[in-house]
């Protein structure tokens, strides 16, 4: 979340018409929401109970800003909802997003300024290329179904059962 003020400021400079809708809350006091709400292109929404609350703002894309993560359920929900994703390549994020195939997977850069610039570049690319947004979102959904859908799940359960019982 500490990237959000940098992202908001850069996005406001380069594409002030784009609004950054921020959902969730800081953990362990790691983020001051007032640091980002000063930018006119930011809307704070706080915590959400269901992903449908995120969909209510009709997002152009879903931005994931964590520096460490397992396989984030929220990315699976974004993919299932047909929202193109921008995320850093941390933890298990690469298991959900393949760069240029099912979303924009950015290298996790150690410099916050560079990371914010990479994220803003990806957001602007999505804005300028609606066909790319649609293509990546569609491929993410297909990948999600192939990997995590009912048929894939049943196949894995069958494989486990057959392995254990000959």
Short mmCIF file of C-alpha atoms in Angstrom, two decimals:
data_model
loop_
_atom_site.label_atom_id
_atom_site.label_comp_id
_atom_site.label_asym_id
_atom_site.label_seq_id
_atom_site.Cartn_x
_atom_site.Cartn_y
_atom_site.Cartn_z
CA UNK A 1 0.00 0.00 0.00
CA UNK A 2 2.91 2.39 0.47
CA UNK A 3 3.10 2.54 -3.33
CA UNK A 4 -0.40 3.98 -3.61
CA UNK A 5 0.54 7.65 -3.04
CA UNK A 6 3.27 7.34 -5.67
CA UNK A 7 0.92 5.59 -8.12
CA UNK A 8 -1.86 8.13 -7.52
CA UNK A 9 0.44 11.11 -8.05
CA UNK A 10 1.95 9.71 -11.26
CA UNK A 11 -1.43 8.67 -12.61
CA UNK A 12 -2.82 12.13 -11.81
CA UNK A 13 0.07 13.71 -13.74
CA UNK A 14 -0.16 11.46 -16.80
CA UNK A 15 -3.88 10.59 -16.96
CA UNK A 16 -5.87 12.75 -14.53
CA UNK A 17 -9.15 11.41 -15.93
CA UNK A 18 -8.40 7.96 -14.51
CA UNK A 19 -9.63 7.33 -10.97
CA UNK A 20 -7.88 5.01 -8.55
CA UNK A 21 -10.50 3.19 -6.45
CA UNK A 22 -8.83 1.75 -3.34
CA UNK A 23 -10.44 -1.13 -1.48
CA UNK A 24 -9.14 -2.83 1.65
CA UNK A 25 -7.25 -1.64 4.66
CA UNK A 26 -3.69 -1.40 5.80
CA UNK A 27 -2.40 -4.18 7.97
CA UNK A 28 -0.29 -3.55 11.05
CA UNK A 29 -0.59 0.22 10.60
CA UNK A 30 1.57 0.10 7.46
CA UNK A 31 -0.34 2.74 5.53
CA UNK A 32 -1.86 6.15 6.18
CA UNK A 33 -4.92 6.60 3.93
CA UNK A 34 -4.61 10.38 4.16
CA UNK A 35 -1.29 10.11 2.31
CA UNK A 36 -3.18 9.15 -0.84
CA UNK A 37 -6.55 10.87 -0.52
CA UNK A 38 -4.95 14.26 -1.19
CA UNK A 39 -4.85 13.33 -4.88
CA UNK A 40 -8.06 14.23 -6.70
CA UNK A 41 -8.07 10.96 -8.66
CA UNK A 42 -8.41 8.71 -5.60
CA UNK A 43 -11.51 7.23 -4.02
CA UNK A 44 -11.15 5.29 -0.77
CA UNK A 45 -13.69 2.52 -0.22
CA UNK A 46 -12.25 0.71 2.80
CA UNK A 47 -12.77 -2.95 3.58
CA UNK A 48 -15.11 -5.08 1.54
CA UNK A 49 -16.91 -8.29 2.42
CA UNK A 50 -17.59 -9.53 -1.11
CA UNK A 51 -15.76 -8.99 -4.39
CA UNK A 52 -19.01 -7.72 -5.92
CA UNK A 53 -18.42 -4.51 -3.98
CA UNK A 54 -15.29 -3.93 -6.07
CA UNK A 55 -17.25 -4.62 -9.25
CA UNK A 56 -19.73 -1.87 -8.34
CA UNK A 57 -17.22 0.79 -9.48
CA UNK A 58 -16.87 -0.95 -12.88
CA UNK A 59 -13.08 -1.15 -12.76
CA UNK A 60 -11.01 -0.97 -15.92
CA UNK A 61 -8.45 -3.23 -14.28
CA UNK A 62 -7.52 -4.72 -10.93
CA UNK A 63 -4.27 -3.53 -9.38
CA UNK A 64 -2.62 -5.75 -6.80
CA UNK A 65 0.15 -4.02 -4.82
CA UNK A 66 1.36 -6.59 -2.30
CA UNK A 67 5.12 -7.13 -1.88
CA UNK A 68 4.66 -10.65 -0.53
CA UNK A 69 1.84 -13.08 -1.00
CA UNK A 70 0.86 -16.69 -1.46
CA UNK A 71 -1.76 -17.29 -4.13
CA UNK A 72 -4.11 -14.37 -3.49
CA UNK A 73 -7.78 -15.34 -3.66
CA UNK A 74 -8.64 -11.79 -4.70
CA UNK A 75 -6.75 -12.32 -7.98
CA UNK A 76 -8.75 -15.48 -8.64
CA UNK A 77 -11.91 -13.44 -8.00
CA UNK A 78 -10.75 -10.69 -10.37
CA UNK A 79 -9.97 -13.24 -13.09
CA UNK A 80 -13.32 -14.96 -12.55
CA UNK A 81 -15.03 -11.56 -12.89
CA UNK A 82 -13.33 -10.80 -16.21
CA UNK A 83 -11.22 -7.92 -14.90
CA UNK A 84 -7.72 -7.58 -16.35
CA UNK A 85 -5.02 -7.66 -13.68
CA UNK A 86 -1.79 -5.76 -12.99
CA UNK A 87 0.35 -7.36 -10.28
CA UNK A 88 3.96 -7.73 -9.16
CA UNK A 89 5.63 -11.11 -9.53
CA UNK A 90 5.73 -12.02 -5.84
CA UNK A 91 4.94 -15.28 -4.07
CA UNK A 92 2.30 -17.28 -5.91
CA UNK A 93 1.01 -14.41 -8.07
CA UNK A 94 2.79 -15.93 -11.08
CA UNK A 95 0.65 -19.03 -10.65
CA UNK A 96 -2.40 -16.90 -11.47
CA UNK A 97 -0.99 -14.36 -13.93
CA UNK A 98 1.27 -15.03 -16.89
CA UNK A 99 2.68 -11.76 -18.21
CA UNK A 100 1.24 -10.77 -21.56
CA UNK A 101 -1.01 -13.84 -21.62
CA UNK A 102 -3.44 -13.52 -18.72
CA UNK A 103 -2.53 -10.12 -17.33
CA UNK A 104 0.41 -7.82 -16.68
CA UNK A 105 2.89 -9.44 -14.31
CA UNK A 106 5.52 -6.89 -13.37
CA UNK A 107 8.91 -7.72 -11.92
CA UNK A 108 8.97 -6.87 -8.22
CA UNK A 109 11.36 -3.93 -8.30
CA UNK A 110 13.23 -2.93 -5.12
CA UNK A 111 12.84 0.80 -5.79
CA UNK A 112 9.36 2.15 -4.97
CA UNK A 113 9.63 4.95 -7.56
CA UNK A 114 10.46 2.47 -10.34
CA UNK A 115 7.73 0.09 -9.21
CA UNK A 116 5.12 2.87 -9.18
CA UNK A 117 6.21 3.96 -12.65
CA UNK A 118 5.92 0.39 -13.98
CA UNK A 119 2.43 0.05 -12.50
CA UNK A 120 1.24 3.36 -13.95
CA UNK A 121 2.69 2.36 -17.33
CA UNK A 122 0.65 -0.87 -17.22
CA UNK A 123 -2.53 0.98 -16.22
CA UNK A 124 -2.09 3.46 -19.08
CA UNK A 125 -1.40 0.61 -21.50
CA UNK A 126 -4.72 -0.96 -20.50
CA UNK A 127 -6.47 2.41 -20.89
CA UNK A 128 -5.04 2.97 -24.36
CA UNK A 129 -5.59 -0.62 -25.56
CA UNK A 130 -9.10 -1.85 -24.69
CA UNK A 131 -8.67 -4.89 -26.95
CA UNK A 132 -5.61 -5.91 -24.92
CA UNK A 133 -7.59 -5.56 -21.69
CA UNK A 134 -10.35 -7.74 -23.06
CA UNK A 135 -7.95 -10.35 -24.47
CA UNK A 136 -5.92 -10.72 -21.27
CA UNK A 137 -9.04 -10.84 -19.10
CA UNK A 138 -10.56 -13.55 -21.31
CA UNK A 139 -7.38 -15.61 -21.25
CA UNK A 140 -7.15 -15.25 -17.46
CA UNK A 141 -10.68 -16.58 -17.11
CA UNK A 142 -9.97 -19.54 -19.40
CA UNK A 143 -6.78 -20.30 -17.46
CA UNK A 144 -8.63 -20.07 -14.16
CA UNK A 145 -11.29 -22.52 -15.33
CA UNK A 146 -8.69 -24.91 -16.74
CA UNK A 147 -6.64 -24.89 -13.53
CA UNK A 148 -9.29 -24.44 -10.86
CA UNK A 149 -12.64 -25.32 -12.39
CA UNK A 150 -14.84 -28.21 -11.29
CA UNK A 151 -13.55 -30.53 -14.00
CA UNK A 152 -9.90 -29.89 -13.11
CA UNK A 153 -10.69 -30.35 -9.43
CA UNK A 154 -12.50 -33.65 -10.06
CA UNK A 155 -9.59 -34.86 -12.19
CA UNK A 156 -7.10 -34.13 -9.39
CA UNK A 157 -9.31 -35.86 -6.80
CA UNK A 158 -9.60 -38.90 -9.07
CA UNK A 159 -5.84 -38.95 -9.58
CA UNK A 160 -5.23 -38.85 -5.83
CA UNK A 161 -7.76 -41.63 -5.21
CA UNK A 162 -6.30 -43.82 -7.96
CA UNK A 163 -2.75 -43.25 -6.70
CA UNK A 164 -3.74 -44.34 -3.21
CA UNK A 165 -5.87 -47.31 -4.22
CA UNK A 166 -4.14 -48.63 -7.31
#
